[in-house]
C-alpha cells in the first residue's frame, strides 16, 4: 500500500542525485566561474609572494568587466586583483570569496552593484552552488558578516539547476548556441573580463537607493572584519550607463545611496558618481564596459587609490 | 509554517519524532492513557509549529482561541432566548485583533488621515484572517445549531490543527471537530499514500509552477497593454498555483495524520462563469461568506439579492487586504457576478466563449489585486481599455521588454501550465474527482522529477500568508 510514497521518494532522490552530479560536474556556468576564480586566485597568490601589499576589488560582473589589473600594474604600479564574478552569487558569497584572499596590509575595494547591496542578503542558489564547488560550504552555512547562515539541508537541496537554467540550457542545446556565453579565455590573469558580444544598452540601471538596516549591518560587519585583520577597506561604486538626459537623475540616486554607505565605511571619491554616459564604452549590458571603457575606469580608480581620495559627508551631500 | 521551506519539515519531523517516542513510553507504562496522550501530542505539535513562526503569532492565536472558548462557555450559561444578543458583543471582540493588526493602519491613516505613526508597519500575525473566521464560524454553528461545547482539549486541537491554521482551508465545526474528538495517531497505509500524493502535487504547484512564474512577474510597465495582460496572466497563474499548492499540501499532511480536510480549489480556471469560478476558488472562504453573510442577509430571495451579492464580494475584497485596490477587486467581481446572474445566464453562448469572457474578467480583476499603487492601477486600467494603445509598435515594445531567455522560460512554463490545467479540467469534468489525473502514480513521479529540476530554489513565501 505504501507504493506511492516509495516511488515518489525514489523519483525525488534519483532526480536530485542527477542534479547534484550535473551541478558539480557539468553546469557550464559554474565550470566557467570556477575556472576564472582559480585564475584570479593564482594572480592574487602571485602578487602576495612579491611581498608587497595588494589591492583586491570585488563585485558582480560589472566589476569583472571594468578593472584591468594588468593595466593597473603596468601604468600605475598598483598590484591589483579583480575578483569580480557574477551578481547571481549574492553579496555574502562574493565577500567571503574576496576576504579569503586577503592578508594584513592589503586593501579591499567593494564594488558590489547598488542593487546587490540593497536587496536581500539571503544566499542565492548560484551562490550556494558556487560555495560548494569551491569546497567552502561554510560561506553559506555559517552566520557571518551579519548574515544568517542556512542549514546544511538547504545547501544540499540547492544543488539543482532550477527552471531558468534548465529551460535556457535546453534552448541553447536545441538552437546549437554555446552553452555559456563567456569562456575562461575571456578573462585575463588579473581577473579582467572582456567579450566580443555587442548589444544595444538601455540605461540607467534601476535600483532602490534606500539601504535597508540589514544591508547596513552587512557593510558595517565587513568594515569591522577588515579592521580586525588590518585590511584597508573602501566602497567603490561601479560605473553604469545612463543616457545623457537621465544622467543627473541617476547621479542623485547614486548620491543618496552613497551617503548611506558612507555611514558604514569609507567611499572612494569618484567624481562621476558611478554614471558614465558614453554608450560606446559598454559591451552587452549597462554594467559591462568595453576595453576602452575599462581603461577609463581603471585609470580613474588608480587616481583615487594612489591618493586614497575619499568622499566626506559634506562634499558628497553637495549637489 | 511555510511548507516550501526545509525548516518546516525539519521541525515537523523532529517534533513528531519526539511525540511518537513519548507515545512509546506511555504505551509501555499506561496504555489506557494513550487516547489523551495522542490528543495532547497533536496539540503540542500544532502549538510548537505555530510558536516557531513567531511568538506574536502564537500569543495572539492563543488569545483568540481561548477567548472564543471561554466566551462561548459563558454565553452558553445565559438563558437560551438571550444568547444571540451576546453575539453583538462577542463577534466584534473576536474580530478585534484582526481589525487592529490588519485594518487599523489603513482606516486611521489611509482613510481618515489621522496620521497615527504607531500604526505604520504593523506586522500582521500569520493566519489571523483564517483562524479568526474559523472561530467566528465555530461560535455561530454552536449557537445556531444549539450544539454542546466540546472538551477544551478537543476544541484546541480543532482550533490549532497545524496544517490549516496559517492559510486554511477554513474548516467548519461539523467537519473537523468530530475528527478531533476521536483523534488517534494511526498510520493507515492508504491515508499515507493519498496524503503523500497530495503533498507531492502541492509542492509541484508551488515550487515548480508558482515560484517560476514569480521570477517572471514584473508589474513595472504601466503604459503597454500587452505587457499589462502578460503580467496579469503571470500573476493569475502564480497566485492560483501558490495558494492551491499550499492547500493541497495542507490537505495531504492532514490526510497522513488520518484527518480529512476540504479541498480548497477545484480547477477554477476551467470555469465558464464568474459564479462557477467562485464555487471553485478558495472554496471554504466562499462557503463561509455564503453561510454567514449572504444567506443571513436574505440570499437570492427577494428584491435585494443584488445588494446581498455585492456586500459579500466587497467584504471578500476587504478580507483579502486593507487597501482600495482590494475593495475595487471585490467590487469588480461583485459586478461580474451581478451581470452573470441578471443577464449573461440567460444568453446561450458556446462554452469556449463563456470561458474566454470569464477568464478575461478574472485577469482584469487580478490587476486590481496585485497593483497596490492607486495611480499605477488607474493608468493601467485606462491603458487596457484604450483601443488605440493596442498597436503593432506596442506589441513589439512589449516583446523587446524581456530578453529571449525570459520568453523561453515563459513559453515553457506556459506549456507546462496548459498541460496541468488540461489534466485538472479532465479530472473534474470527466473523472469527477479534483486533481485525480494528476494524482496518478506515474504522473506524480513525473511531477516530482519536474519539481526537483525546475524549482528555482528561491525562498518565495506563500502569497496568502499576507492576508
XYZ file of C-alpha atoms in Angstrom:
786
model
C 0.000 0.000 0.000
C 2.936 2.347 0.520
C 3.887 2.005 -3.127
C 3.211 5.665 -3.972
C 5.366 7.229 -1.215
C 8.147 4.786 -2.082
C 8.039 5.593 -5.797
C 7.896 9.316 -5.148
C 10.847 9.135 -2.783
C 12.878 7.145 -5.295
C 11.978 9.584 -8.095
C 12.916 12.571 -5.917
C 16.217 11.086 -4.722
C 17.261 9.859 -8.168
C 16.489 13.224 -9.787
C 18.230 15.098 -7.015
C 21.267 12.830 -7.335
C 21.470 13.525 -11.067
C 21.001 17.227 -10.384
C 23.890 17.225 -7.890
C 26.102 15.479 -10.414
C 25.116 17.945 -13.125
C 25.640 20.967 -10.871
C 29.008 19.938 -9.533
C 30.411 18.450 -12.741
C 28.710 19.723 -15.880
C 26.939 23.027 -15.232
C 28.684 25.275 -17.811
C 28.124 28.474 -15.826
C 29.660 27.021 -12.671
C 32.522 25.471 -14.618
C 33.273 28.909 -16.057
C 33.012 30.610 -12.664
C 35.252 28.038 -11.013
C 37.844 28.305 -13.783
C 38.045 32.080 -13.565
C 38.107 32.025 -9.751
C 41.145 29.710 -9.893
C 42.769 32.094 -12.374
C 42.132 35.116 -10.138
C 43.269 33.203 -7.063
C 46.539 32.356 -8.725
C 47.115 36.040 -9.647
C 46.371 37.047 -6.045
C 48.856 34.454 -4.792
C 51.454 35.686 -7.256
C 51.032 39.269 -6.061
C 51.277 38.166 -2.417
C 54.532 36.298 -2.997
C 56.129 39.588 -4.109
C 55.735 40.726 -0.504
C 54.016 43.955 -1.496
C 50.520 44.719 -0.179
C 47.954 44.145 -2.901
C 44.557 45.616 -3.649
C 41.623 43.334 -4.297
C 38.461 44.657 -5.897
C 35.339 42.524 -5.990
C 31.709 42.648 -7.018
C 29.437 41.193 -9.671
C 30.211 41.050 -13.377
C 30.309 44.871 -13.610
C 33.496 44.666 -11.578
C 34.929 41.833 -13.699
C 34.426 43.880 -16.883
C 35.669 47.211 -15.592
C 39.049 46.869 -13.892
C 42.117 45.855 -15.863
C 44.642 44.577 -13.319
C 47.459 44.302 -15.855
C 46.994 47.960 -16.847
C 46.779 48.973 -13.183
C 50.152 47.358 -12.525
C 51.900 48.411 -15.702
C 50.723 52.041 -15.871
C 50.111 52.916 -12.245
C 52.285 50.463 -10.337
C 49.333 49.233 -8.266
C 49.211 45.453 -7.776
C 45.552 44.618 -8.101
C 43.437 41.512 -8.496
C 39.952 41.762 -9.911
C 37.697 39.299 -8.113
C 34.533 40.318 -9.915
C 32.401 37.208 -10.505
C 28.621 37.283 -11.060
C 25.896 39.200 -9.233
C 23.943 35.946 -9.025
C 26.306 34.754 -6.277
C 24.759 37.225 -3.859
C 26.779 39.690 -1.775
C 27.713 37.332 1.068
C 29.435 34.682 -1.065
C 31.219 37.322 -3.165
C 32.523 38.980 0.003
C 33.590 35.708 1.616
C 35.493 34.752 -1.537
C 37.251 38.144 -1.580
C 38.125 38.081 2.132
C 39.692 34.633 1.784
C 42.472 36.066 -0.424
C 43.480 38.998 1.756
C 46.144 39.392 4.382
C 47.285 42.168 6.735
C 48.231 45.369 4.912
C 46.130 44.617 1.820
C 43.346 46.861 0.533
C 39.821 45.673 -0.156
C 37.637 47.608 -2.584
C 33.962 46.694 -2.524
C 32.432 47.273 -5.949
C 29.127 45.484 -5.432
C 26.388 46.844 -7.679
C 23.931 49.002 -5.637
C 21.054 46.560 -6.182
C 23.225 43.793 -4.740
C 23.775 45.873 -1.626
C 20.157 46.941 -1.158
C 18.363 43.696 -1.989
C 18.135 40.569 0.137
C 21.307 39.158 1.653
C 19.962 35.612 1.680
C 22.297 33.205 -0.142
C 21.188 32.629 -3.725
C 21.069 29.169 -5.341
C 24.023 30.114 -7.570
C 25.933 31.400 -4.529
C 25.314 28.171 -2.644
C 26.335 26.040 -5.627
C 29.472 28.131 -6.108
C 30.413 27.840 -2.422
C 30.066 24.071 -2.683
C 32.202 23.713 -5.818
C 34.820 25.860 -4.100
C 34.650 23.435 -1.138
C 33.636 26.307 1.118
C 30.192 25.361 2.369
C 30.972 27.483 5.464
C 30.419 30.601 3.332
C 26.704 29.838 3.298
C 26.011 27.780 6.417
C 27.931 29.921 8.926
C 26.343 33.076 10.263
C 28.995 35.664 9.494
C 29.149 39.325 8.429
C 25.709 39.917 9.909
C 24.089 37.399 7.545
C 22.356 34.351 8.969
C 23.594 31.028 7.626
C 21.365 28.424 6.052
C 21.074 24.785 7.108
C 23.189 22.051 5.515
C 19.968 20.502 4.202
C 19.028 23.746 2.410
C 22.534 23.973 0.975
C 22.367 20.425 -0.367
C 18.872 20.938 -1.775
C 20.139 23.942 -3.732
C 22.286 21.654 -5.888
C 19.740 21.640 -8.698
C 19.599 23.532 -11.984
C 16.274 25.370 -11.435
C 13.719 26.331 -14.083
C 15.504 29.290 -15.624
C 18.806 27.472 -16.056
C 17.283 24.188 -17.255
C 14.972 25.774 -19.816
C 17.513 28.220 -21.258
C 20.114 25.450 -21.428
C 17.674 23.275 -23.334
C 17.031 26.200 -25.692
C 20.766 26.603 -26.303
C 21.211 22.883 -26.982
C 18.282 22.863 -29.415
C 19.435 26.003 -31.241
C 23.103 24.975 -31.314
C 24.306 28.003 -29.338
C 27.291 27.814 -26.951
C 26.171 26.524 -23.553
C 27.549 29.586 -21.758
C 28.132 32.972 -23.306
C 31.573 33.600 -21.778
C 34.727 31.492 -21.897
C 37.591 31.347 -19.371
C 39.787 32.718 -22.164
C 37.742 35.962 -21.980
C 39.394 36.617 -18.606
C 42.972 37.843 -18.222
C 45.220 36.514 -15.419
C 44.419 39.551 -13.218
C 40.697 38.767 -13.492
C 39.626 41.377 -16.049
C 36.932 40.065 -18.362
C 36.092 41.091 -21.939
C 33.575 39.999 -24.518
C 33.227 40.465 -28.250
C 29.425 40.487 -27.909
C 27.811 43.870 -28.538
C 24.195 44.584 -27.691
C 22.134 47.745 -27.545
C 22.198 49.036 -23.987
C 19.368 50.993 -22.377
C 20.111 52.775 -19.154
C 20.100 53.710 -16.474
C 20.268 50.594 -14.321
C 17.437 50.699 -11.808
C 17.837 50.173 -8.085
C 16.219 51.310 -4.880
C 18.670 53.801 -3.318
C 17.412 53.109 0.196
C 19.884 50.858 2.032
C 17.934 48.682 4.492
C 19.217 48.159 8.059
C 20.261 44.554 7.305
C 22.462 45.718 4.419
C 23.942 48.474 6.557
C 24.774 45.894 9.203
C 26.392 43.770 6.493
C 28.592 46.663 5.302
C 29.467 47.509 8.907
C 30.438 43.893 9.570
C 32.761 43.874 6.560
C 34.403 47.094 7.772
C 34.832 45.600 11.256
C 36.198 42.301 9.942
C 38.710 44.207 7.817
C 39.729 46.452 10.724
C 40.370 43.391 12.887
C 42.568 41.820 10.222
C 44.468 45.030 9.414
C 42.966 45.374 5.951
C 42.145 48.787 4.493
C 38.636 48.914 3.058
C 36.519 51.257 0.941
C 33.447 51.113 -1.266
C 33.840 51.969 -4.931
C 30.641 52.470 -6.907
C 30.728 50.612 -10.266
C 30.087 52.550 -13.477
C 26.770 52.030 -15.195
C 25.338 53.514 -18.384
C 22.867 56.377 -18.279
C 21.653 58.285 -21.323
C 22.665 61.957 -21.044
C 19.116 63.161 -20.364
C 18.815 60.876 -17.337
C 22.380 61.137 -16.036
C 21.658 63.808 -13.440
C 18.670 61.950 -12.035
C 20.787 58.782 -11.810
C 23.629 60.633 -10.080
C 21.197 61.897 -7.458
C 20.036 58.338 -6.857
C 23.663 57.216 -6.518
C 24.392 60.120 -4.184
C 21.505 59.102 -1.909
C 22.795 55.538 -1.920
C 26.423 56.507 -1.235
C 25.501 58.819 1.645
C 24.111 55.782 3.454
C 27.100 53.589 2.579
C 29.388 56.337 3.858
C 27.887 55.965 7.318
C 29.226 52.414 7.472
C 32.573 52.573 5.612
C 34.795 54.931 3.565
C 33.739 55.573 -0.050
C 36.252 56.285 -2.826
C 35.764 59.695 -4.387
C 34.608 59.025 -7.931
C 33.534 62.412 -9.324
C 31.237 60.670 -11.867
C 29.198 59.134 -9.037
C 29.048 55.847 -10.918
C 27.422 57.341 -14.015
C 29.422 57.049 -17.237
C 27.342 58.141 -20.192
C 29.447 57.093 -23.211
C 27.395 54.350 -24.820
C 30.306 53.109 -26.965
C 32.115 52.156 -23.755
C 29.560 49.448 -22.987
C 29.544 45.945 -24.455
C 26.452 43.832 -23.838
C 24.787 45.302 -20.732
C 24.590 48.629 -18.889
C 27.249 47.361 -16.474
C 29.719 45.655 -18.826
C 32.430 48.033 -20.030
C 34.339 47.501 -23.254
C 38.132 47.616 -23.396
C 38.145 51.404 -23.823
C 35.580 51.835 -21.029
C 37.570 49.581 -18.719
C 40.747 51.575 -19.470
C 38.987 54.795 -18.391
C 37.530 53.220 -15.262
C 40.891 51.623 -14.347
C 42.774 54.915 -14.738
C 40.148 56.799 -12.757
C 40.274 54.235 -9.953
C 44.073 54.299 -9.956
C 43.994 58.069 -9.382
C 41.576 57.685 -6.462
C 43.588 54.824 -4.977
C 47.019 56.398 -5.221
C 45.788 59.457 -3.326
C 43.324 57.415 -1.195
C 40.795 60.024 -2.125
C 37.596 59.561 -0.120
C 34.258 61.312 -0.022
C 33.431 63.341 3.053
C 29.806 63.605 4.024
C 29.769 67.351 3.321
C 31.313 67.012 -0.170
C 29.088 64.149 -1.156
C 25.928 65.862 0.054
C 26.613 68.902 -2.161
C 24.501 68.693 -5.331
C 4.506 27.338 8.617
C 5.917 27.555 5.180
C 5.525 24.141 3.557
C 8.005 25.123 0.847
C 10.804 25.621 3.401
C 13.077 22.820 4.526
C 12.922 24.253 8.062
C 9.218 23.494 8.393
C 9.714 19.825 7.510
C 12.749 19.533 9.778
C 10.813 20.975 12.722
C 7.674 18.973 11.966
C 9.539 15.644 11.714
C 11.591 16.419 14.807
C 8.521 17.325 16.863
C 6.627 14.315 15.538
C 9.543 12.003 16.382
C 9.647 13.338 19.964
C 5.891 12.959 20.190
C 5.970 9.347 18.957
C 8.852 8.419 21.260
C 6.811 9.735 24.185
C 3.903 7.678 22.896
C 6.015 4.519 23.034
C 6.828 5.246 26.679
C 3.179 5.916 27.503
C 2.130 2.743 25.680
C 4.604 0.762 27.774
C 3.587 2.304 31.119
C -0.106 3.308 30.879
C -1.803 2.062 27.769
C -5.189 3.434 28.824
C -3.753 6.967 28.740
C -2.942 6.737 25.018
C -6.139 8.422 23.710
C -5.490 11.513 25.829
C -1.778 11.402 25.039
C -2.476 11.377 21.294
C -4.639 14.463 21.566
C -2.080 16.227 23.763
C 0.647 15.226 21.335
C -1.218 16.669 18.350
C -1.911 19.882 20.260
C 1.728 20.136 21.313
C 2.808 19.625 17.713
C 0.467 22.360 16.467
C 1.416 24.887 19.134
C 5.135 24.183 18.747
C 4.986 24.744 14.987
C 2.917 27.874 15.456
C 5.363 29.256 18.033
C 8.191 28.532 15.588
C 6.580 31.025 13.170
C 6.717 33.828 15.761
C 5.828 34.468 19.380
C 3.424 37.233 18.401
C 1.526 34.805 16.180
C 1.452 32.245 18.982
C 0.237 34.625 21.696
C -2.469 36.227 19.572
C -3.677 32.865 18.367
C -3.988 31.619 21.959
C -5.825 34.794 22.972
C -8.345 34.454 20.121
C -8.786 30.683 20.569
C -9.129 30.704 24.359
C -11.213 33.889 24.309
C -13.606 32.178 21.910
C -13.856 29.029 24.024
C -14.368 30.651 27.405
C -16.537 33.395 25.941
C -18.700 30.739 24.361
C -18.823 28.770 27.609
C -20.098 31.907 29.360
C -22.667 32.684 26.655
C -23.988 29.130 26.922
C -24.717 29.691 30.636
C -27.132 32.518 29.701
C -30.825 31.837 29.045
C -31.344 30.479 25.535
C -33.502 33.368 24.349
C -30.789 35.906 25.239
C -27.778 34.101 23.819
C -27.948 35.531 20.312
C -27.914 39.063 21.683
C -24.452 38.490 23.128
C -23.166 37.858 19.632
C -23.248 41.617 19.028
C -20.511 41.925 21.637
C -18.836 38.610 21.179
C -18.106 38.672 17.449
C -16.610 42.196 17.460
C -14.413 41.049 20.363
C -13.282 38.070 18.280
C -12.538 40.404 15.384
C -10.637 42.975 17.467
C -7.131 41.540 16.959
C -7.749 41.130 13.215
C -9.140 44.663 12.924
C -6.207 46.136 14.808
C -3.360 44.341 13.044
C -4.804 44.283 9.551
C -7.027 47.329 9.163
C -6.126 49.952 11.799
C -3.363 51.498 9.702
C -5.470 51.608 6.530
C -8.581 53.020 8.246
C -6.888 55.509 10.598
C -4.079 56.700 8.337
C -5.284 55.814 4.842
C -8.987 56.634 5.042
C -9.365 59.032 7.995
C -5.862 60.552 7.543
C -5.286 60.746 11.316
C -1.542 60.061 10.985
C -1.028 57.594 13.835
C 2.652 56.805 13.434
C 2.442 53.810 15.780
C 0.165 52.013 13.319
C 2.631 52.170 10.423
C 4.262 48.867 9.522
C 2.301 46.701 11.961
C 3.192 43.074 11.305
C 0.085 41.001 10.615
C 0.276 37.808 12.712
C 0.384 34.769 10.427
C -3.006 33.216 9.702
C -5.058 35.719 11.722
C -7.652 36.238 8.950
C -8.112 32.493 8.590
C -8.359 31.407 12.206
C -10.491 34.402 13.226
C -13.062 33.414 10.589
C -12.871 29.799 11.708
C -13.575 30.809 15.319
C -16.491 33.034 14.295
C -17.958 30.114 12.357
C -17.451 27.902 15.400
C -19.410 30.310 17.604
C -22.239 30.718 15.112
C -22.519 26.993 14.390
C -22.545 26.180 18.104
C -25.262 28.729 18.847
C -27.448 28.357 15.780
C -27.345 24.568 15.736
C -27.586 24.545 19.539
C -24.612 22.269 19.969
C -22.662 21.456 23.097
C -19.254 22.947 23.677
C -16.560 20.315 23.040
C -13.956 19.468 25.667
C -11.196 22.105 25.860
C -8.511 19.715 24.566
C -10.632 18.665 21.583
C -11.564 22.259 20.856
C -7.914 23.365 20.968
C -7.000 20.609 18.541
C -9.754 21.839 16.237
C -8.505 25.413 16.568
C -4.766 24.708 16.382
C -4.624 21.915 13.823
C -1.354 22.951 12.239
C -1.798 22.128 8.522
C -4.743 24.509 8.186
C -4.082 27.202 10.780
C -1.977 29.652 8.770
C -3.757 29.709 5.407
C -6.782 27.436 5.619
C -8.790 25.570 4.477
C -11.203 27.327 6.867
C -12.688 24.169 8.322
C -16.126 24.156 9.944
C -17.071 22.655 13.255
C -19.200 19.859 11.791
C -16.358 18.721 9.503
C -13.290 18.928 11.719
C -14.425 18.819 15.347
C -15.780 15.220 15.263
C -12.453 14.059 13.784
C -10.595 15.811 16.594
C -12.873 14.304 19.233
C -11.743 10.841 18.174
C -8.196 11.617 17.069
C -5.522 8.927 17.474
C -2.073 8.576 15.910
C -2.940 5.803 13.473
C -0.885 5.291 10.387
C -3.137 3.895 7.715
C -1.148 2.972 4.575
C -3.999 4.267 2.428
C -4.011 7.653 4.175
C -0.227 7.860 3.949
C -0.292 7.082 0.235
C -3.040 9.579 -0.526
C -1.500 12.190 1.757
C 1.941 11.852 0.174
C 0.424 12.138 -3.300
C -1.339 15.378 -2.316
C 1.836 16.778 -0.739
C 3.830 15.974 -3.891
C 1.185 17.593 -6.088
C 1.022 20.661 -3.826
C 4.788 21.090 -3.917
C 4.735 20.789 -7.718
C 2.120 23.563 -7.871
C 4.041 25.802 -5.501
C 7.730 25.139 -6.163
C 7.649 24.310 -9.851
C 4.812 26.427 -11.270
C 4.141 29.324 -8.871
C 7.776 30.022 -7.988
C 8.876 30.045 -11.632
C 6.048 32.436 -12.505
C 7.183 34.568 -9.551
C 10.597 35.029 -11.196
C 8.844 36.363 -14.340
C 6.447 38.720 -12.555
C 7.280 42.363 -13.262
C 4.463 44.901 -12.786
C 6.549 47.976 -13.628
C 5.154 48.714 -17.111
C 2.018 50.859 -16.840
C 1.575 52.055 -20.453
C 1.805 48.953 -22.614
C -1.452 46.953 -22.750
C 0.262 43.760 -23.922
C 2.758 43.913 -21.054
C -0.112 44.502 -18.601
C -2.070 41.499 -19.909
C 1.012 39.288 -19.678
C 1.727 40.462 -16.134
C -1.880 39.777 -15.107
C -1.701 36.330 -16.675
C 1.540 35.568 -14.850
C 0.069 36.811 -11.576
C -3.171 34.885 -12.057
C -1.302 31.635 -12.622
C 1.146 32.363 -9.846
C -1.453 33.097 -7.166
C -3.544 30.089 -8.116
C -0.688 27.592 -8.031
C 0.749 29.236 -4.942
C -2.440 29.019 -2.906
C -3.768 25.775 -4.376
C -0.312 24.285 -3.766
C -0.395 25.340 -0.133
C -3.919 23.986 0.313
C -3.046 20.636 -1.274
C -0.013 20.219 0.995
C -2.223 21.107 3.987
C -4.833 18.533 2.947
C -2.049 15.996 2.305
C -0.329 16.477 5.675
C -3.701 16.204 7.422
C -4.517 13.060 5.463
C -1.237 11.473 6.581
C -2.428 12.044 10.160
C -5.779 10.494 9.287
C -7.705 13.793 9.160
C -9.764 14.779 6.138
C -9.759 18.458 5.191
C -11.803 20.127 2.454
C -10.273 20.696 -0.994
C -9.989 24.452 -1.258
C -9.737 24.562 -5.064
C -11.293 22.618 -7.876
C -9.921 23.742 -11.251
C -11.128 27.356 -11.040
C -9.548 28.256 -14.361
C -11.839 25.788 -16.103
C -14.882 27.870 -15.098
C -17.235 29.196 -17.730
C -18.833 31.839 -15.491
C -17.793 34.016 -12.573
C -20.320 32.261 -10.314
C -18.711 28.931 -11.154
C -15.277 30.453 -10.621
C -16.191 31.318 -7.039
C -17.543 27.820 -6.472
C -14.117 26.502 -7.407
C -11.760 29.166 -5.991
C -10.951 29.272 -2.252
C -13.990 27.098 -1.666
C -14.003 27.192 2.143
C -13.905 31.006 2.205
C -16.678 31.246 -0.400
C -18.790 28.875 1.683
C -18.073 30.956 4.780
C -19.308 34.119 3.065
C -22.320 32.278 1.696
C -23.367 30.825 5.071
C -22.534 33.704 7.409
C -23.144 36.817 5.290
C -25.049 36.101 2.092
C -27.757 33.798 3.454
C -28.370 35.793 6.690
C -28.801 38.912 4.512
C -31.531 37.106 2.594
C -29.561 35.287 -0.120
C -31.076 35.270 -3.586
C -34.628 35.617 -2.311
C -36.445 38.946 -2.537
C -35.599 42.074 -4.445
C -32.369 42.784 -2.569
C -30.385 39.836 -3.914
C -28.115 42.135 -5.889
C -27.291 44.103 -2.744
C -26.555 40.918 -0.788
C -24.262 39.694 -3.530
C -22.395 42.974 -3.747
C -21.914 43.117 0.033
C -20.415 39.614 0.020
C -17.902 40.491 -2.679
C -16.968 43.795 -1.063
C -16.352 42.071 2.265
C -14.374 39.403 0.418
C -12.220 42.138 -1.135
C -11.586 43.759 2.244
C -10.822 40.354 3.808
C -8.015 39.906 1.293
C -6.273 43.114 2.250
C -6.505 46.593 3.671
C -6.321 48.777 0.588
C -8.526 50.419 -2.004
C -7.271 48.059 -4.686
C -8.763 45.111 -2.793
C -12.078 46.962 -2.464
C -12.052 47.547 -6.241
C -11.141 43.902 -6.831
C -14.080 42.756 -4.714
C -16.449 45.258 -6.349
C -15.356 44.149 -9.810
C -16.040 40.501 -9.011
C -19.355 41.537 -7.458
C -20.362 43.413 -10.629
C -19.354 40.473 -12.818
C -21.394 38.102 -10.630
C -24.366 40.504 -10.824
C -24.066 40.730 -14.600
C -23.862 36.960 -14.867
C -26.903 36.376 -12.716
C -29.010 39.164 -14.199
C -28.194 38.921 -17.897
C -25.494 36.532 -19.052
C -27.065 33.437 -17.530
C -29.929 33.808 -19.972
C -27.744 34.135 -23.040
C -26.779 30.879 -24.685
C -23.199 31.038 -25.890
C -20.607 28.371 -26.687
C -18.544 27.106 -23.764
C -15.276 28.376 -25.182
C -16.694 31.887 -25.483
C -18.061 31.838 -21.940
C -14.704 30.540 -20.704
C -12.834 33.282 -22.596
C -15.074 36.019 -21.231
C -14.787 34.691 -17.679
C -11.004 34.456 -17.815
C -10.735 37.952 -19.316
C -12.770 39.318 -16.413
C -10.716 37.384 -13.887
C -7.446 38.672 -15.389
C -8.608 42.300 -15.314
C -9.617 41.802 -11.690
C -6.187 40.315 -10.836
C -4.662 43.568 -11.995
C -6.618 45.341 -9.234
C -5.434 42.719 -6.775
C -1.673 42.958 -7.292
C -1.359 46.638 -8.172
C -1.387 48.390 -4.801
C -0.280 51.807 -6.156
C -3.529 53.613 -6.952
C -2.051 55.930 -9.613
C -0.403 52.995 -11.407
C -3.633 50.997 -11.193
C -5.580 53.847 -12.759
C -3.047 54.248 -15.577
C -3.045 50.520 -16.268
C -6.839 50.283 -16.361
C -7.048 53.249 -18.734
C -4.366 51.663 -20.944
C -6.190 48.331 -21.039
C -9.422 49.950 -22.181
C -7.898 52.327 -24.748
C -8.222 50.669 -28.189
C -5.524 52.867 -29.746
C -2.985 51.546 -27.220
C -3.075 48.174 -28.979
C -0.640 48.981 -31.769
C 1.976 46.867 -33.531
C 4.600 49.150 -32.041
C 3.301 48.447 -28.525
C 3.394 44.722 -29.254
C 7.000 44.984 -30.436
C 7.903 47.065 -27.368
C 6.363 44.516 -25.025
C 8.350 41.741 -26.715
C 11.560 43.761 -26.503
C 10.948 44.425 -22.805
C 12.038 40.921 -21.837
C 15.116 39.122 -23.103
C 14.834 35.936 -25.215
C 15.767 33.777 -22.215
C 12.831 35.191 -20.232
C 10.483 34.499 -23.132
C 11.699 30.932 -23.491
C 11.136 30.335 -19.760
C 7.695 31.955 -20.018
C 6.765 29.804 -23.029
C 7.978 26.611 -21.356
C 6.148 27.348 -18.102
C 3.007 28.276 -20.009
C 3.130 24.959 -21.879
C 3.575 23.047 -18.629
C 0.724 25.022 -17.081
C -1.568 24.385 -20.042
C -0.965 20.641 -19.690
C -1.601 20.841 -15.951
C -4.816 22.834 -16.458
C -5.960 20.304 -19.044
C -5.356 17.495 -16.562
C -7.283 19.451 -13.903
C -10.148 20.004 -16.302
C -10.240 16.305 -17.200
C -10.155 15.326 -13.510
C -13.170 17.484 -12.722
C -15.270 17.177 -15.857
C -14.586 13.580 -16.882
C -13.490 11.728 -13.744
C -15.467 13.867 -11.276
C -12.674 13.944 -8.678
C -10.466 17.030 -8.150
C -6.923 16.595 -9.468
C -7.400 12.824 -9.935
C -5.422 12.693 -13.218
C -2.503 14.476 -11.580
C -2.602 12.053 -8.637
C -1.986 9.026 -10.808
C 1.304 7.411 -9.574
C 3.117 7.678 -12.919
C 2.058 11.293 -13.435
C 3.108 12.087 -9.862
C 6.573 10.616 -10.426
C 6.957 12.857 -13.468
C 5.780 15.880 -11.459
C 8.294 15.092 -8.707
C 11.089 14.937 -11.307
C 9.957 18.275 -12.757
C 9.739 19.842 -9.284
C 13.257 18.755 -8.340
C 14.741 20.020 -11.603
C 12.721 23.173 -12.213
C 12.064 24.616 -8.744
C 14.051 27.875 -8.708
C 15.142 27.382 -5.109
C 14.462 30.972 -4.115
C 12.597 31.325 -0.885
C 9.260 32.718 -2.052
C 6.783 32.905 0.787
C 3.175 31.911 0.110
C 1.202 34.911 -1.176
C -1.797 34.187 1.033
C 0.340 34.489 4.181
C -0.020 38.230 3.645
C -3.773 38.036 4.027
